[in-house]
XYZ file of C-alpha atoms in Angstrom:
678
model
C -85.162 113.576 -43.292
C -87.305 111.815 -45.886
C -88.588 108.331 -45.085
C -88.605 105.321 -47.353
C -92.347 105.597 -47.912
C -91.851 108.605 -50.161
C -94.182 110.862 -48.119
C -93.320 114.578 -48.067
C -91.956 116.193 -44.902
C -91.924 119.948 -44.389
C -88.264 120.743 -43.617
C -89.013 124.355 -42.765
C -90.909 123.428 -39.625
C -88.845 124.175 -36.506
C -89.090 121.533 -33.818
C -89.638 122.716 -30.248
C -86.499 121.246 -28.612
C -85.077 122.627 -25.394
C -81.332 123.154 -25.139
C -79.464 120.577 -23.083
C -78.475 123.090 -20.428
C -82.123 123.488 -19.400
C -82.566 119.789 -18.764
C -82.397 118.711 -15.160
C -79.557 116.274 -14.478
C -80.379 112.941 -12.858
C -77.778 111.331 -10.622
C -77.838 107.685 -9.523
C -78.492 106.921 -5.907
C -75.759 105.609 -3.646
C -76.708 101.971 -4.145
C -76.919 102.244 -7.922
C -73.324 103.121 -8.751
C -69.928 103.566 -7.137
C -68.923 107.067 -6.007
C -67.481 109.497 -8.529
C -63.697 109.261 -8.716
C -60.928 111.042 -10.628
C -57.794 109.357 -11.910
C -54.951 110.368 -14.230
C -55.402 109.195 -17.836
C -52.651 106.596 -17.528
C -53.563 105.396 -14.029
C -53.392 104.278 -11.344
C -57.083 103.318 -11.405
C -59.316 102.356 -8.427
C -60.844 98.926 -8.136
C -63.466 98.270 -10.782
C -62.130 100.817 -13.259
C -59.734 100.504 -16.169
C -58.183 102.698 -18.849
C -60.055 103.490 -22.034
C -59.237 104.631 -25.566
C -57.163 106.621 -26.456
C -55.178 106.238 -23.239
C -54.832 102.487 -23.787
C -52.664 102.976 -26.857
C -49.126 104.253 -27.178
C -50.434 107.463 -28.678
C -50.925 110.165 -26.094
C -53.540 112.867 -26.416
C -52.020 116.309 -26.744
C -54.923 117.887 -24.871
C -53.703 117.300 -21.350
C -55.456 118.778 -18.341
C -54.175 121.618 -16.207
C -50.972 120.227 -14.826
C -51.308 122.088 -11.557
C -54.082 119.710 -10.545
C -52.664 116.379 -9.463
C -53.162 114.007 -6.614
C -50.857 114.058 -3.628
C -47.777 111.886 -4.065
C -46.801 109.108 -1.694
C -44.719 109.870 1.357
C -40.949 109.941 1.158
C -39.054 106.689 1.338
C -36.387 106.254 4.051
C -33.238 108.260 3.394
C -30.339 106.268 1.956
C -26.934 107.466 3.154
C -24.628 108.723 0.383
C -22.411 106.047 -1.130
C -18.623 106.307 -0.870
C -16.437 106.595 -3.917
C -16.130 103.199 -5.552
C -14.064 101.887 -8.475
C -15.712 101.376 -11.806
C -15.762 97.577 -11.680
C -19.178 96.336 -10.645
C -21.124 93.113 -10.605
C -22.235 91.757 -13.994
C -25.643 92.676 -15.333
C -28.803 90.826 -14.443
C -29.870 87.909 -16.674
C -31.527 88.908 -19.976
C -35.288 89.335 -20.154
C -37.879 88.687 -22.860
C -38.956 91.067 -25.620
C -42.124 93.084 -25.784
C -45.247 91.527 -27.229
C -45.973 91.696 -30.941
C -47.212 95.105 -32.124
C -50.501 93.641 -33.308
C -51.207 92.470 -29.780
C -50.307 95.886 -28.358
C -52.491 98.006 -30.587
C -55.291 98.184 -28.016
C -53.318 97.730 -24.805
C -51.157 99.915 -22.634
C -47.545 99.848 -23.808
C -45.642 97.510 -21.471
C -42.540 99.217 -20.139
C -39.862 96.556 -20.540
C -36.720 96.164 -22.587
C -35.674 94.112 -25.578
C -32.976 92.231 -23.716
C -32.709 88.787 -25.254
C -33.862 86.736 -28.242
C -37.225 85.043 -27.965
C -36.937 81.340 -28.651
C -39.580 79.113 -30.171
C -40.668 75.734 -28.840
C -37.909 73.952 -30.769
C -35.216 76.195 -29.324
C -34.649 78.364 -32.405
C -34.431 82.127 -32.215
C -37.638 83.782 -33.295
C -37.049 85.723 -36.552
C -37.861 89.403 -36.920
C -41.534 90.032 -37.641
C -42.618 86.678 -36.220
C -46.167 86.432 -34.908
C -45.287 83.981 -32.150
C -47.117 85.074 -29.024
C -44.818 86.490 -26.400
C -45.391 86.389 -22.681
C -46.514 89.681 -21.160
C -44.335 90.664 -18.210
C -45.699 91.268 -14.780
C -45.884 94.912 -13.812
C -45.011 96.392 -10.473
C -47.843 97.446 -8.207
C -48.160 101.229 -8.352
C -48.545 101.429 -4.580
C -44.975 100.124 -4.169
C -43.387 103.196 -5.742
C -42.269 106.007 -3.460
C -41.065 109.282 -4.928
C -38.637 110.024 -2.088
C -39.927 113.618 -1.964
C -41.434 114.841 1.310
C -44.555 116.989 1.570
C -42.418 120.006 2.464
C -40.104 119.408 -0.503
C -43.091 118.954 -2.766
C -44.384 122.405 -1.785
C -41.018 124.196 -1.801
C -38.005 122.907 -3.700
C -34.319 123.731 -3.951
C -31.707 123.568 -6.697
C -30.686 119.985 -6.020
C -34.307 118.801 -5.961
C -35.240 120.709 -9.128
C -32.347 119.146 -11.033
C -33.244 115.706 -9.664
C -36.881 115.998 -10.788
C -35.845 117.117 -14.274
C -33.337 114.269 -14.620
C -35.852 111.663 -13.400
C -38.466 112.919 -15.856
C -36.099 112.925 -18.809
C -34.725 109.482 -17.960
C -38.264 108.080 -18.062
C -39.056 110.008 -21.256
C -35.987 108.581 -22.996
C -36.997 105.071 -21.955
C -40.526 105.526 -23.310
C -39.104 106.930 -26.549
C -36.832 103.895 -26.812
C -39.787 101.545 -26.441
C -41.855 103.439 -29.013
C -38.969 103.358 -31.486
C -38.685 99.612 -30.937
C -42.361 99.132 -31.720
C -41.849 100.556 -35.193
C -45.374 102.022 -35.088
C -47.360 102.883 -38.196
C -46.209 106.106 -39.858
C -48.336 109.125 -39.097
C -48.922 108.372 -35.419
C -47.725 111.229 -33.224
C -45.426 109.899 -30.534
C -45.340 111.989 -27.381
C -43.368 110.126 -24.720
C -42.919 113.457 -22.927
C -46.648 113.628 -22.166
C -46.771 110.097 -20.844
C -43.620 110.563 -18.763
C -44.942 113.852 -17.391
C -48.297 112.344 -16.473
C -46.541 109.476 -14.698
C -44.294 111.807 -12.710
C -47.237 114.022 -11.782
C -49.396 111.179 -10.519
C -46.578 109.597 -8.502
C -45.252 112.695 -6.833
C -42.016 113.236 -8.764
C -42.384 117.008 -8.716
C -41.655 120.052 -6.570
C -42.741 123.665 -5.993
C -46.425 122.731 -6.201
C -47.238 125.753 -4.047
C -48.073 128.347 -6.685
C -46.457 131.735 -6.119
C -45.465 134.928 -7.927
C -41.828 135.897 -8.272
C -38.846 133.581 -7.784
C -39.335 129.798 -7.833
C -36.971 128.015 -5.404
C -34.304 126.029 -7.232
C -35.048 127.387 -10.727
C -32.312 129.640 -12.065
C -32.446 132.327 -14.732
C -31.136 130.877 -17.991
C -32.381 127.335 -17.332
C -33.522 125.646 -20.539
C -36.455 123.279 -20.998
C -37.143 121.076 -23.995
C -40.690 120.174 -22.913
C -43.436 122.230 -21.252
C -44.083 119.390 -18.830
C -40.644 120.056 -17.337
C -41.700 123.576 -16.367
C -44.787 122.198 -14.666
C -42.921 119.539 -12.670
C -40.625 122.165 -11.103
C -43.363 124.756 -10.537
C -42.182 127.353 -13.044
C -45.333 127.328 -15.228
C -48.290 125.060 -14.483
C -50.592 124.955 -17.564
C -49.703 122.404 -20.199
C -51.076 124.485 -23.063
C -52.075 127.991 -21.900
C -49.505 130.746 -22.137
C -50.582 132.570 -18.965
C -50.468 131.099 -15.467
C -52.150 132.890 -12.572
C -53.414 132.504 -9.024
C -56.253 134.035 -7.013
C -55.478 136.543 -4.252
C -57.624 138.718 -2.006
C -58.596 142.049 -3.504
C -60.767 145.013 -2.541
C -63.926 143.363 -3.875
C -63.078 139.716 -3.188
C -60.703 137.346 -4.923
C -58.988 138.466 -8.101
C -56.370 136.828 -10.348
C -52.765 137.941 -10.719
C -50.364 136.529 -13.309
C -47.437 134.423 -12.102
C -45.787 133.476 -15.420
C -46.176 133.677 -19.171
C -44.703 131.636 -22.012
C -43.816 133.781 -24.998
C -44.102 131.458 -27.979
C -42.487 133.915 -30.354
C -45.224 133.412 -32.968
C -47.013 136.705 -32.428
C -45.082 138.478 -29.677
C -42.754 141.400 -30.328
C -39.582 142.316 -28.426
C -39.219 145.701 -30.163
C -35.585 144.869 -30.934
C -34.664 145.015 -27.236
C -34.065 141.664 -25.485
C -35.228 143.212 -22.187
C -38.606 144.364 -23.565
C -41.487 142.104 -24.561
C -44.851 143.025 -26.079
C -47.082 140.075 -25.232
C -50.363 139.227 -26.979
C -53.253 138.167 -24.751
C -55.028 134.826 -24.943
C -58.395 133.875 -26.417
C -60.158 134.696 -29.630
C -58.823 131.606 -31.346
C -55.432 133.209 -31.913
C -53.177 130.175 -31.597
C -52.199 131.449 -35.020
C -52.733 135.195 -35.184
C -53.982 135.085 -38.767
C -56.786 132.742 -37.702
C -58.249 134.854 -34.904
C -62.010 134.324 -35.040
C -63.358 136.679 -32.346
C -62.493 139.481 -29.950
C -60.383 138.644 -26.941
C -62.089 139.114 -23.584
C -60.809 140.605 -20.344
C -61.023 137.366 -18.389
C -58.824 134.605 -16.973
C -55.197 135.174 -18.019
C -55.864 138.544 -19.659
C -57.553 139.808 -16.514
C -54.682 138.428 -14.424
C -52.147 140.421 -16.457
C -54.285 143.550 -16.063
C -54.450 143.078 -12.287
C -50.690 142.490 -12.138
C -50.230 145.813 -13.944
C -52.318 147.591 -11.308
C -50.585 145.820 -8.410
C -47.097 146.162 -9.976
C -46.657 142.431 -9.382
C -43.639 140.769 -11.124
C -44.266 138.100 -13.754
C -41.935 135.257 -14.730
C -41.190 135.187 -18.464
C -40.257 132.018 -20.352
C -39.104 132.573 -23.921
C -39.947 129.963 -26.550
C -37.242 129.689 -29.206
C -36.802 127.655 -32.367
C -33.210 126.684 -33.051
C -32.103 125.579 -36.520
C -30.053 122.759 -34.981
C -33.023 121.468 -32.940
C -36.141 119.712 -34.193
C -38.447 121.255 -31.584
C -38.928 124.449 -29.630
C -36.696 125.225 -26.669
C -37.791 127.265 -23.671
C -35.453 129.505 -21.667
C -36.375 131.112 -18.351
C -35.590 134.821 -18.748
C -36.329 136.000 -15.196
C -38.819 138.498 -13.742
C -40.567 141.211 -15.763
C -42.827 144.117 -14.802
C -45.940 144.992 -16.804
C -45.671 148.674 -17.731
C -48.763 149.223 -19.884
C -51.631 147.512 -21.694
C -53.882 148.412 -24.615
C -56.286 146.975 -27.174
C -55.591 146.947 -30.900
C -57.188 145.449 -33.976
C -55.710 142.251 -35.320
C -55.180 141.444 -38.993
C -58.750 140.181 -39.267
C -60.251 143.141 -37.419
C -60.777 141.532 -34.009
C -59.788 143.183 -30.742
C -56.526 141.903 -29.262
C -55.016 142.702 -25.861
C -51.387 143.816 -25.755
C -49.117 144.035 -22.716
C -45.702 145.674 -22.581
C -43.315 143.962 -20.149
C -39.864 145.236 -19.161
C -37.214 143.026 -17.562
C -36.347 143.839 -13.963
C -32.774 145.204 -13.663
C -29.895 143.427 -11.934
C -30.621 139.927 -13.307
C -28.064 137.749 -15.148
C -28.527 137.635 -18.949
C -30.479 134.775 -20.486
C -32.466 135.631 -23.625
C -29.952 138.403 -24.358
C -27.227 135.751 -24.531
C -29.192 133.837 -27.168
C -29.565 137.020 -29.227
C -25.837 137.731 -28.964
C -24.979 134.187 -30.089
C -27.137 134.544 -33.193
C -25.219 137.702 -34.064
C -21.875 135.953 -33.494
C -22.908 133.153 -35.838
C -23.782 135.733 -38.475
C -20.477 137.525 -37.887
C -22.124 140.811 -36.902
C -20.544 141.705 -34.591
C -17.678 139.271 -34.147
C -17.170 137.503 -30.835
C -15.345 139.699 -28.307
C -11.903 138.288 -27.508
C -11.930 135.997 -30.564
C -8.447 134.624 -31.356
C -9.336 131.946 -33.936
C -12.671 131.277 -35.593
C -11.750 127.590 -35.961
C -8.835 126.111 -34.062
C -9.455 122.747 -35.784
C -8.492 124.213 -39.193
C -11.489 122.544 -40.801
C -10.960 119.098 -39.282
C -14.332 119.311 -37.525
C -17.440 119.836 -39.643
C -18.464 122.585 -37.186
C -15.704 125.044 -36.376
C -14.484 125.451 -32.782
C -13.765 129.041 -31.701
C -10.815 130.064 -29.533
C -11.642 133.008 -27.250
C -9.810 134.903 -24.521
C -11.528 137.901 -22.950
C -9.711 137.476 -19.598
C -6.038 138.277 -20.255
C -3.473 138.678 -23.053
C -2.597 134.972 -23.586
C -2.859 134.115 -27.276
C -3.786 130.463 -26.910
C -2.857 127.085 -25.408
C 0.450 125.304 -26.188
C 0.692 123.829 -29.669
C -0.849 120.419 -30.347
C -2.065 118.505 -33.397
C -5.833 118.486 -33.701
C -7.132 114.943 -34.221
C -10.612 113.426 -34.040
C -9.565 109.787 -33.650
C -8.092 107.459 -31.057
C -4.742 106.056 -32.144
C -3.752 102.703 -30.672
C -0.106 102.403 -29.710
C 1.928 99.217 -29.677
C 1.355 98.932 -25.938
C -2.393 98.681 -26.440
C -3.632 95.566 -28.217
C -7.179 94.213 -28.051
C -7.063 90.533 -28.863
C -10.818 90.005 -28.947
C -12.100 89.601 -32.506
C -15.422 91.252 -33.278
C -18.168 90.672 -35.826
C -20.234 93.550 -37.195
C -23.817 93.442 -38.385
C -25.050 92.769 -41.913
C -28.260 94.843 -41.916
C -29.192 95.872 -45.448
C -31.572 98.790 -44.896
C -31.109 100.027 -41.347
C -30.312 98.725 -37.884
C -33.805 98.801 -36.429
C -34.549 98.939 -32.706
C -35.612 95.515 -31.460
C -34.186 93.680 -34.488
C -32.433 90.714 -32.871
C -31.023 89.622 -36.235
C -28.685 92.640 -35.912
C -25.482 91.572 -34.200
C -24.889 95.084 -32.824
C -28.364 95.171 -31.235
C -27.743 91.794 -29.618
C -24.413 93.060 -28.291
C -26.367 95.783 -26.476
C -28.640 93.248 -24.799
C -31.400 93.687 -27.381
C -31.828 97.417 -26.728
C -31.043 100.149 -29.233
C -28.773 102.431 -27.164
C -30.021 105.683 -28.708
C -33.382 107.328 -29.350
C -34.305 108.253 -32.892
C -32.734 111.706 -32.484
C -29.397 110.262 -31.338
C -29.911 110.886 -27.614
C -28.428 108.250 -25.307
C -31.132 106.347 -23.403
C -29.159 104.854 -20.504
C -25.647 104.513 -19.191
C -24.199 101.035 -19.641
C -21.051 99.167 -18.754
C -20.124 99.258 -22.442
C -22.076 100.412 -25.491
C -21.569 98.652 -28.823
C -21.911 100.706 -31.984
C -22.010 99.568 -35.587
C -18.932 99.338 -37.750
C -17.812 102.356 -39.803
C -18.432 100.130 -42.825
C -22.051 99.407 -41.820
C -24.095 99.410 -45.074
C -27.096 101.166 -43.467
C -27.777 104.629 -44.798
C -27.935 106.393 -42.515
C -27.029 104.174 -39.570
C -28.382 105.492 -36.253
C -26.021 103.342 -34.199
C -22.818 105.292 -34.989
C -23.514 108.408 -32.930
C -20.034 108.774 -31.428
C -18.335 108.205 -34.788
C -20.018 111.133 -36.562
C -18.149 114.053 -34.947
C -19.405 116.981 -32.905
C -22.869 118.393 -33.668
C -22.893 121.608 -31.622
C -20.950 124.845 -31.912
C -18.196 124.666 -29.286
C -15.833 127.304 -27.942
C -12.488 126.914 -26.178
C -12.200 129.867 -23.795
C -9.857 131.180 -21.121
C -11.210 130.812 -17.578
C -10.320 133.042 -14.647
C -8.503 130.454 -12.515
C -8.590 127.068 -14.286
C -6.743 127.600 -17.538
C -8.610 126.899 -20.756
C -12.139 125.506 -20.713
C -14.853 124.336 -23.094
C -18.441 125.540 -23.581
C -21.143 125.512 -26.243
C -22.923 128.268 -28.140
C -25.893 125.925 -28.582
C -28.189 124.467 -25.909
C -27.457 120.791 -25.294
C -30.187 118.300 -24.427
C -29.609 115.720 -21.687
C -28.164 112.538 -23.203
C -26.781 114.313 -26.266
C -23.364 113.295 -27.554
C -20.724 116.013 -27.222
C -17.395 114.519 -28.313
C -14.963 111.649 -27.752
C -11.623 111.856 -25.960
C -9.196 111.699 -28.881
C -5.521 110.905 -28.472
C -3.180 107.947 -28.117
C -4.641 104.871 -26.393
C -2.348 102.952 -24.079
C -2.484 99.996 -21.723
C -2.000 101.507 -18.272
C -0.236 98.406 -16.978
C 2.551 99.072 -19.505
C 2.950 102.801 -18.889
C 5.330 104.471 -16.442
C 3.140 105.852 -13.644
C 5.186 109.023 -13.084
C 4.787 109.991 -16.737
C 1.035 109.865 -16.392
C 0.960 111.729 -13.094
C 2.765 114.727 -14.577
C 0.534 114.897 -17.658
C -2.534 117.166 -17.537
C -3.918 115.715 -20.758
C -4.388 112.063 -19.820
C -7.763 110.354 -19.406
C -7.537 107.373 -17.048
C -10.444 104.899 -16.993
C -9.069 103.114 -13.914
C -9.542 106.045 -11.552
C -12.151 106.020 -8.781
C -15.213 108.072 -9.690
C -18.093 109.392 -7.626
C -21.072 107.097 -8.368
C -24.316 108.661 -9.542
C -27.701 107.515 -10.862
C -28.668 108.667 -14.356
C -30.824 105.890 -15.788
C -34.606 105.661 -15.461
C -36.177 104.196 -12.338
C -37.629 100.743 -12.889
C -40.407 101.411 -10.378
C -41.410 104.632 -12.100
C -41.463 102.796 -15.442
C -43.409 99.822 -14.014
C -40.561 97.458 -14.829
C -39.417 94.567 -12.694
C -36.498 95.229 -10.354
C -34.655 92.152 -11.666
C -33.997 94.062 -14.906
C -31.695 96.563 -13.161
C -28.502 97.116 -15.151
C -25.130 98.381 -14.038
C -24.271 101.963 -14.913
C -20.598 101.675 -14.022
C -18.074 101.380 -16.894
C -16.425 98.010 -17.519
C -13.587 97.748 -20.042
C -11.585 94.688 -21.125
C -8.254 96.495 -20.484
C -7.091 99.358 -18.231
C -7.393 102.035 -20.902
C -5.735 105.440 -20.731
C -5.752 108.044 -23.507
C -3.048 110.672 -23.793
C -3.898 113.903 -25.644
C -0.832 115.998 -24.863
C 0.566 116.029 -28.413
C -2.536 115.125 -30.437
C -6.173 115.395 -29.386
C -9.475 117.216 -29.794
C -11.663 119.623 -27.798
C -12.114 117.071 -24.984
C -8.586 117.889 -23.737
C -9.905 121.328 -22.693
C -12.796 120.106 -20.538
C -12.133 120.929 -16.897
C -12.919 118.900 -13.795
C -15.907 119.570 -11.543
C -17.199 117.785 -8.457
C -20.713 118.675 -9.732
C -20.288 117.985 -13.463
C -22.826 118.417 -16.245
C -21.102 115.855 -18.527
C -20.289 112.178 -18.006
C -18.133 109.688 -19.883
C -19.309 106.415 -21.380
C -17.099 103.659 -22.888
C -18.085 102.761 -26.453
C -16.816 99.970 -28.686
C -17.192 99.312 -32.386
C -15.884 96.780 -34.879
C -13.732 97.523 -37.881
C -12.141 94.883 -40.117
C -12.769 92.200 -37.531
C -10.989 94.128 -34.769
C -12.592 95.636 -31.653
C -11.938 99.337 -30.937
C -12.614 101.237 -27.705
C -13.155 104.945 -27.131
C -14.405 107.259 -24.382
C -17.476 109.314 -25.331
C -18.924 112.295 -23.447
C -22.673 112.899 -23.056
C -24.682 115.675 -21.405
C -25.859 114.697 -17.935
C -28.643 117.309 -17.929
C -29.915 120.108 -20.170
C -27.042 122.565 -20.599
C -27.794 126.244 -21.432
C -25.622 128.079 -23.981
C -22.285 129.490 -22.748
C -22.221 127.146 -19.735
C -18.848 125.521 -19.141
C -18.759 121.786 -19.902
C -17.163 119.764 -17.094
C -16.810 116.135 -16.046
C -15.474 114.274 -13.033
C -11.745 113.512 -13.442
C -11.893 110.974 -10.623
C -9.048 110.232 -8.221
C -6.189 107.768 -8.403
C -6.512 104.941 -5.919
C -4.322 106.236 -3.063
C -2.584 104.565 -0.169
C -3.051 105.932 3.322
C -5.202 108.938 4.220
C -5.146 112.716 3.873
C -7.040 114.837 6.399
C -8.872 111.693 7.419
C -10.007 111.003 3.838
C -8.962 107.679 2.325
C -9.777 108.877 -1.203
C -8.021 112.020 -2.286
C -6.501 113.383 -5.478
C -3.075 114.769 -6.294
C -4.297 118.196 -7.386
C -6.305 120.890 -5.658
C -9.805 121.462 -7.021
C -11.066 124.943 -7.921
C -14.479 123.934 -9.298
C -16.338 126.048 -6.716
C -19.132 123.489 -6.371
C -21.176 123.269 -3.192
C -20.198 119.591 -3.100
C -16.506 120.072 -3.929
C -14.369 117.278 -2.452
C -11.246 119.448 -2.564
C -9.047 117.439 -4.932
C -8.929 115.324 -8.059
C -6.501 113.367 -10.235
């Protein structure tokens, strides 16, 4: 570099500088600095330490560490005995809370996990307008040490089906909450929002995980065909540990010491080849800068994951295969667990840019239920080549739904269910009259999350009930949507009024009549359909008529309680903000779909359902309307029957010592079947 004096410097002279790796490190003595500690990027932090950029902002770094390395979670909290069946009426919600702080004050601070529950008032008692810069009080956070995961050390090492599903639901509930808060912040465009990474890091650090004991072969509680919408989900249940790498492996004793064997691989689909056979996979090794095959910069080396696959070939050790798929109806990649594969051969070939690339041929172990093969078959059905086996009608709605609903019977010779009129709306009879007037919003551009000038947002306690992709955040006593005449284009608060968004199929079951399932994977919290039909006031309906009708939805029945919303302790929110999840309606609503209805009339009962119902209201012409909407309780793989809890009518007396029993025998086959419903 030339100085300001103008003197000449010979730039060709090479300075004698030693590389950094030859320098001797100098460590402080014990009395000079605190001991070295490790902490997750989002905390908790030991005394004297705090978070630093970029982990202090709402943006989460995509380069997360190896997810298999995490601190031990707290011990399990005392077991709570299961709750009895209770009616839907519950205590009213807790008092409203304050909003989040202004975005400008949050730009360099950790995002506070708290809701928009009530308007913020100024010193003169007026409601603070949208965009105001009035300073808002920061809520107190829970102490991290107070949270207990409820998962024992043994359960953390080895899970089961119930625990795996619980971990996945707890993660996704927290992720939805974080997404809701980020949407409410209305962050600057261009910032990548990854609530899944933050939720995953929180669950990891606080022990909400299972199957941490790495192993080859089957993972307890994870079933073939399970779908995952985020890679963190696979880590939390022990299916695949690395957050980024495609090959997971462990060290075992070999002839010359420890050697790696592969436990699982994630086939991204970018540069892998299935040779046209869904049971065969040609997998490309890792390394060489081949995240995109056309940008490979060097030869791949026989090390780490590549070496583990080679050793698994020699040992004939099975490898779990997770297929990464990109669906047209989904905005992100979906992962499906395709079971165990055996590595049959490996070789080296030249890539497009001339660099050596490792290839491994894997063949699916026989005798496993189909998973990836089902996805391939569905794509062919959608293209019409070949047509669906047992297809009776390609669209039983006759074009009423924007996405056709197939009618299929591959069980017996029945040609279809009894005739009914397909309808997508709820018709209100003379016996059902809501006297409460309602006022819709007057938003001009869009109903924005956190906008307390929007009447519909205020009706929901200040929270926007859905994430940006239309996924329901939390169950509520009653959700308020915008009016059909809302001027917003498009309005994101009319999810249940926009019709079905997945390809559904009405099919004949073996022992439960007609059922409903989806050709598409369904994400937890996704809207499925409403219960269409004729709405009636139960107090004005003859009870015997209802009892004999298989197509009546009764909101006054007693339902098994369950927890679906996020945990306040896991989200660092105050316990006083707990909201009721049990439905509360102004009238005892029943909906009859015997003569006119939609696909919801075909959904069967299950004591372990994967769908739940949520009451929703909206305003139209100054009148309040109610409807029952169905949402996915968990991620639902394609061709899985959709079921919900029918509940039981409040009985008198007992049956087999049970004070709560239904009128009809249950054939759901669930491990937790209560034996009856209705």
